[in-house]
Every structure is written in structure tokens, then in C-alpha cells.
GROMACS .gro file of C-alpha atoms in nm:
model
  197
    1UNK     CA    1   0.128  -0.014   0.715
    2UNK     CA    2   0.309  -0.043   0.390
    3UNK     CA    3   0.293   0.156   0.051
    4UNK     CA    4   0.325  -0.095  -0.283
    5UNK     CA    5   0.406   0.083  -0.642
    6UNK     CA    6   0.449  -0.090  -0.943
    7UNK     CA    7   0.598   0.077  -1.257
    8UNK     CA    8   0.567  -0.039  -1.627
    9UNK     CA    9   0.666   0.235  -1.866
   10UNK     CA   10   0.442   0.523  -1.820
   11UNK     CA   11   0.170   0.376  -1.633
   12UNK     CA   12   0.185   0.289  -1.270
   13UNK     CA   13  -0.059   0.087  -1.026
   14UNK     CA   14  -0.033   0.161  -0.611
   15UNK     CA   15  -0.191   0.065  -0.277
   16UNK     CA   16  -0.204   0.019   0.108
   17UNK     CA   17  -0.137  -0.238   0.285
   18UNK     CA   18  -0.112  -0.362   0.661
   19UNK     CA   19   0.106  -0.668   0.800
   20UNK     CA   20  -0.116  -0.775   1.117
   21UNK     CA   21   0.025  -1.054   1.374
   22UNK     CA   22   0.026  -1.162   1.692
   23UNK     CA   23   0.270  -1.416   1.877
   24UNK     CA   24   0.239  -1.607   2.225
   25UNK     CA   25   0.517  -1.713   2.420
   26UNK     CA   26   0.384  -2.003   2.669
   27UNK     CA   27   0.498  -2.281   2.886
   28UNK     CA   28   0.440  -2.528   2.679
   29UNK     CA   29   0.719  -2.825   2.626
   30UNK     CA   30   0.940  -2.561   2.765
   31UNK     CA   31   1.228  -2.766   2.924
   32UNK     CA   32   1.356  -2.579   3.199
   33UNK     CA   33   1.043  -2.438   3.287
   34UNK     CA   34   1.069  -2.076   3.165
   35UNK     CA   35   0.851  -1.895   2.933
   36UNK     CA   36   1.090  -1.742   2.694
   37UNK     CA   37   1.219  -2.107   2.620
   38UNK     CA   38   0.897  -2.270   2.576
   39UNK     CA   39   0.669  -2.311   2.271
   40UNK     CA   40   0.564  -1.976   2.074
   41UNK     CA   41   0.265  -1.989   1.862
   42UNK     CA   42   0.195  -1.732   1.585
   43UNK     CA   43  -0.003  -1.611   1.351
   44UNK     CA   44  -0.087  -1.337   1.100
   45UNK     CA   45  -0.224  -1.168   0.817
   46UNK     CA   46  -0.004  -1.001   0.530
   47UNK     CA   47  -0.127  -0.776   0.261
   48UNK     CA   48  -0.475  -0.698   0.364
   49UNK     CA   49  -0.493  -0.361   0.182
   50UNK     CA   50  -0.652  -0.180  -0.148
   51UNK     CA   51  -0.684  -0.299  -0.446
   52UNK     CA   52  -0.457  -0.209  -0.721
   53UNK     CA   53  -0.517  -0.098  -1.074
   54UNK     CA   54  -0.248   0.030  -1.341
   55UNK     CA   55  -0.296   0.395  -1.483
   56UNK     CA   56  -0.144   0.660  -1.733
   57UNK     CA   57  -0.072   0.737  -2.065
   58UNK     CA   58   0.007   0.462  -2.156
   59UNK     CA   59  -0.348   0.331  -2.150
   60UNK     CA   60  -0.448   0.594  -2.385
   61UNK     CA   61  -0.402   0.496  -2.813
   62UNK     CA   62  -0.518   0.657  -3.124
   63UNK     CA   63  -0.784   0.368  -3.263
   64UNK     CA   64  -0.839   0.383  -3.626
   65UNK     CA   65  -1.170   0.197  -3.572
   66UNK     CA   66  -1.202   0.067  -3.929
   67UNK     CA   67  -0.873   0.045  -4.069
   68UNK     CA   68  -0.957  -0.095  -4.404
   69UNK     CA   69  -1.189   0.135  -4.472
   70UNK     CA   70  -1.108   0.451  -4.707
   71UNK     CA   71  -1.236   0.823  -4.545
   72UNK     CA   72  -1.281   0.759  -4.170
   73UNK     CA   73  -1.063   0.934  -3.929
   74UNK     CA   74  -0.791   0.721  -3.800
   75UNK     CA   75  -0.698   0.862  -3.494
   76UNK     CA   76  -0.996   0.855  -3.247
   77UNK     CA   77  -0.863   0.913  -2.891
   78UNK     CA   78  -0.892   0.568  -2.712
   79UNK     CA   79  -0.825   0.412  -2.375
   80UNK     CA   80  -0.794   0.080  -2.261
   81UNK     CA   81  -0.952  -0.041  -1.913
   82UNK     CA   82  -0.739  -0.239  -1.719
   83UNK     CA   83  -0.873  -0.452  -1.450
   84UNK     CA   84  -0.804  -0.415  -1.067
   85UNK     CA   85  -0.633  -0.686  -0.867
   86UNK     CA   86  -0.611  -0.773  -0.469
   87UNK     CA   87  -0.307  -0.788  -0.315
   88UNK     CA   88  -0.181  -1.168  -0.279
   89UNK     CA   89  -0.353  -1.173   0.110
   90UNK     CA   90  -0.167  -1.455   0.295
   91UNK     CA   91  -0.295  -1.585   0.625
   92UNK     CA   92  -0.028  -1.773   0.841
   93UNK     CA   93   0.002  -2.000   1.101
   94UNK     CA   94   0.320  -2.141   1.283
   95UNK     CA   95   0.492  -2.282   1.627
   96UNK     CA   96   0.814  -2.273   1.689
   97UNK     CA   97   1.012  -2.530   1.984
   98UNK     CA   98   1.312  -2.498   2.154
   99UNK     CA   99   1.384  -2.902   2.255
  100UNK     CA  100   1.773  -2.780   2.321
  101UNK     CA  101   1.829  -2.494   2.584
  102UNK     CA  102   2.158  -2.491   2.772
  103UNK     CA  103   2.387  -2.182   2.878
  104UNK     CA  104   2.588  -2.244   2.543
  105UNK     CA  105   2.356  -2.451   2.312
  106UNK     CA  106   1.987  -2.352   2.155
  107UNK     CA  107   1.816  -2.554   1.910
  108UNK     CA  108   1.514  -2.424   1.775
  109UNK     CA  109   1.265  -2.586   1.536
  110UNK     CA  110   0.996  -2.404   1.365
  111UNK     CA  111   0.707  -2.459   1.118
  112UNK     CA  112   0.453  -2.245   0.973
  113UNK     CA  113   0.116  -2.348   0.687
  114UNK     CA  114   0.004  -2.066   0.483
  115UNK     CA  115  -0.307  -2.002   0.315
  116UNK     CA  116  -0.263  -1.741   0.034
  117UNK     CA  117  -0.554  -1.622  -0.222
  118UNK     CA  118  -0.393  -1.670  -0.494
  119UNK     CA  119  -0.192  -1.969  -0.463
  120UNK     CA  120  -0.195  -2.331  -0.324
  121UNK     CA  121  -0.155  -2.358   0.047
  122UNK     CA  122   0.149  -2.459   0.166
  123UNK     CA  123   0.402  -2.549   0.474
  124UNK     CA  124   0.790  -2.438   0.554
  125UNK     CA  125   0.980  -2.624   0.789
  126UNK     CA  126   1.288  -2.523   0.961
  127UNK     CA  127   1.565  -2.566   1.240
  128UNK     CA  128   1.792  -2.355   1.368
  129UNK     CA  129   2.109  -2.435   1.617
  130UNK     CA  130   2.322  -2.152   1.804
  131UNK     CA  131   2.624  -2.215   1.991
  132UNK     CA  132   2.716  -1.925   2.207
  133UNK     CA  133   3.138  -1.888   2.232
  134UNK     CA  134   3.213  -1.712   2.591
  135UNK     CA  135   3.404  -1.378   2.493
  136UNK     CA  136   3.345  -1.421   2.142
  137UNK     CA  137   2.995  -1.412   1.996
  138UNK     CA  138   2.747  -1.693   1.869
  139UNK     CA  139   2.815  -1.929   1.559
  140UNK     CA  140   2.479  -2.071   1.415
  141UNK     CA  141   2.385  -2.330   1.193
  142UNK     CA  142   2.052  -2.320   0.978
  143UNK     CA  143   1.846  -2.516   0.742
  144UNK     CA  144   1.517  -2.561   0.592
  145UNK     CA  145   1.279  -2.669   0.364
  146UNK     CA  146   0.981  -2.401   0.259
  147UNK     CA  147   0.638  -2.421   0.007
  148UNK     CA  148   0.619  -2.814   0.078
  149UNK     CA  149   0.303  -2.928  -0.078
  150UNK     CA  150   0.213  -2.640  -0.267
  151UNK     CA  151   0.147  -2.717  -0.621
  152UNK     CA  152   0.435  -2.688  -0.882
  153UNK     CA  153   0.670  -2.558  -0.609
  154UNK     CA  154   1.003  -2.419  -0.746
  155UNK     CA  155   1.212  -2.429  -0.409
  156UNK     CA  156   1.385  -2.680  -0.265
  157UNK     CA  157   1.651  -2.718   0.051
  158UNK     CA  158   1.778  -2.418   0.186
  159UNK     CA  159   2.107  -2.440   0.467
  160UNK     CA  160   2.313  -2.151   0.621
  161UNK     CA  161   2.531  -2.053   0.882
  162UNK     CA  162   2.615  -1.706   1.040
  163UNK     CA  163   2.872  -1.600   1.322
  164UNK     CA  164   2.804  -1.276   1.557
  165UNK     CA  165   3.101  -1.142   1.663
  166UNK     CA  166   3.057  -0.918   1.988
  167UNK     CA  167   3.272  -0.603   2.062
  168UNK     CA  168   3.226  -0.265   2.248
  169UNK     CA  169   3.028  -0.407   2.462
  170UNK     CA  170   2.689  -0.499   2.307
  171UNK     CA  171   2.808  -0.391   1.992
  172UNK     CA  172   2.800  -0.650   1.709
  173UNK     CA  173   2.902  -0.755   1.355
  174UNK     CA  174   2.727  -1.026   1.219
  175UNK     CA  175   2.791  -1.233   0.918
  176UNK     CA  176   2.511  -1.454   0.731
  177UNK     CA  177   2.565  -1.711   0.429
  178UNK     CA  178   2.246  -1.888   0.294
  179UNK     CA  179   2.211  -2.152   0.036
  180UNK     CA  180   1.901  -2.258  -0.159
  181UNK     CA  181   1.792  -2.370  -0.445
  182UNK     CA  182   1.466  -2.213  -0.692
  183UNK     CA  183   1.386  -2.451  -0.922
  184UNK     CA  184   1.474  -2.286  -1.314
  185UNK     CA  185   1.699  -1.979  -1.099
  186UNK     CA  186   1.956  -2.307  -0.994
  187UNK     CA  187   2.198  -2.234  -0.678
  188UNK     CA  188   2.173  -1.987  -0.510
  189UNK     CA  189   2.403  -1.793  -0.252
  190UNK     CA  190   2.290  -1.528  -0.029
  191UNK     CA  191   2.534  -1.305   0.191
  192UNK     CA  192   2.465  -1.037   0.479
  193UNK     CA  193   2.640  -0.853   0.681
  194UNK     CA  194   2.505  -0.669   0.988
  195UNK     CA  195   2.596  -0.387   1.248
  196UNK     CA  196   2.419  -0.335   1.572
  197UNK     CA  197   2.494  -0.024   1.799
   0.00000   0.00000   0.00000
């Protein structure tokens, strides 16, 4: 469940909203025969909620309903009526494959095809490759392509790589870069960094 508020000047607009999924592990092209490592199939529904409408003083203004006229009153109390909208409800679909499962090596390629309300549907593709260092942590490599065939699509290639350094333990720190690119926004660069306890 998730609360969304929008602001513009005085007036503001809010709803509800729930994230629903579910994802199965199976069997599937799993290559060493165990269910964690074999192909998981998802899907879900985002943003199925209220609908949202803005309000406040802003929508109220003096209307001088004749303005070019001499001896009416110019300030009759008005309000303008601002429509309600639906959340942008987005229905997804997706499998993910692991074709690369050793003790030090994972490879894992995903896709997923969306079907929003409010836009042109739409596929992302991805792969993902982790190579677990004994007594050091796990160095990954990423890349992907997302909103393939959706009309006037603004992104384009998106690449990363992230190292998880363990200590304490099962402590970690974790450090992500990610690359893409967003049509008129140009390059851009993405870092996180991450502490698990």
C-alpha cells in the first residue's frame, strides 16, 4: 500500500495505491536441477488505487464576468473544476533464466512486457553476470536495454557494474555504478552505495 501527493503551489491532489505481485520459482531449464536456479516467472499489478484530483485555494479566483462592461461587480467568488485522473495502472509480465550457475559464476537473463493505461506497451531486456571472489565479496557486471517498442521511447542502453565487499561476517558494503542514456536528459551516471547489517 502506498500514499501518492502531488504539490503545485497551494493546491494539492492525493491517493492510494497497492503494488500487487506474485513470482514462481520452478524447474524449468534449471541446469543443475535445483529450483532456486531454474526459471522464475512473474507478474504484477502497480498502481491500482484512487483516483486523484487537485484541490485548494488555488482553484478559487475573483471572475469579473463582464469585464468590458461599466457597473457590474468585478469580483464574483469563482472556482475552477479540475478533472480527476487514474493512476498510470501498469500490468507486468516477465521470466527471468539463469543459463550460467557454477560455485563462482551466475549469469542471469531477464525480460519483462508491460501493459500500462496510459502509454504504449512495451518490453525491457536485461542480463546480469556475478562472479563471486572467495574471502572477498561478489563483482557484477550489468546491462540492459528497457521500453523497446514503445512509441517515441526516450531510453536507450543502460550498463553497470557493482562490487559487494563482505566483512563482519555477513556484513556488507556494496558499491553500484549505472550508465544510461534518456533521450533529450543525454548521459547519465548513477551511483549507490549500500550497508547491510
Amino acid at each position: 500500500m502506498k500514499y501518492i501527493r502531488s504539490n503545485i503551489w497551494h493546491s494539492s491532489a492525493s491517493a492510494f495505491a497497492l503494488d500487487l505481485g506474485v513470482l514462481v520459482n520452478t524447474k524449468f531449464f534449471s541446469f543443475n536441477g535445483q529450483e532456486k536456479d531454474g526459471m522464475n516467472i512473474g507478474m504484477s499489478i502497480s498502481n491500482y488505487g484512487t483516483r486523484m484530483k487537485f484541490d485548494g485555494i488555488d482553484v478559487y479566483q475573483p471572475i469579473d464576468v463582464s469585464e468590458y462592461e461599466e457597473g457590474n461587480y468585478g469580483d464574483v467568488a469563482g472556482q475552477f473544476r479540475p478533472s480527476e485522473w487514474e493512476l498510470p495502472l501498469i500490468f507486468r509480465i516477465g521470466i527471468a533464466l539463469k543459463p550460467i550457475v557454477s560455485n563462482f559464476t551466475n549469469v542471469t537473463i531477464a525480460a519483462d512486457a508491460l501493459h500500462p493505461n496510459n502509454n504504449s506497451e512495451s518490453i525491457n531486456l536485461g542480463c546480469s553476470m556475478d562472479n563471486t571472489i572467495p574471502g572477498f565479496g561478489v563483482f557484477s557486471l550489468r546491462g540492459g536495454v528497457k521500453a523497446l517498442y514503445m512509441d517515441s521511447s526516450q531510453y536507450g542502453f543502460t550498463g553497470g557494474l557493482g562490487i559487494k565487499m563482505y566483512y563482519l561476517g555477513n556484513r556488507s558494503l556494496s558499491i553500484d555504478y549505472a550508465y544510461k542514456t534518456i533521450g533529450i536528459l543525454g548521459d547519465i551516471h548513477v551511483y549507490t552505495v549500500g550497508i547491510s547489517f
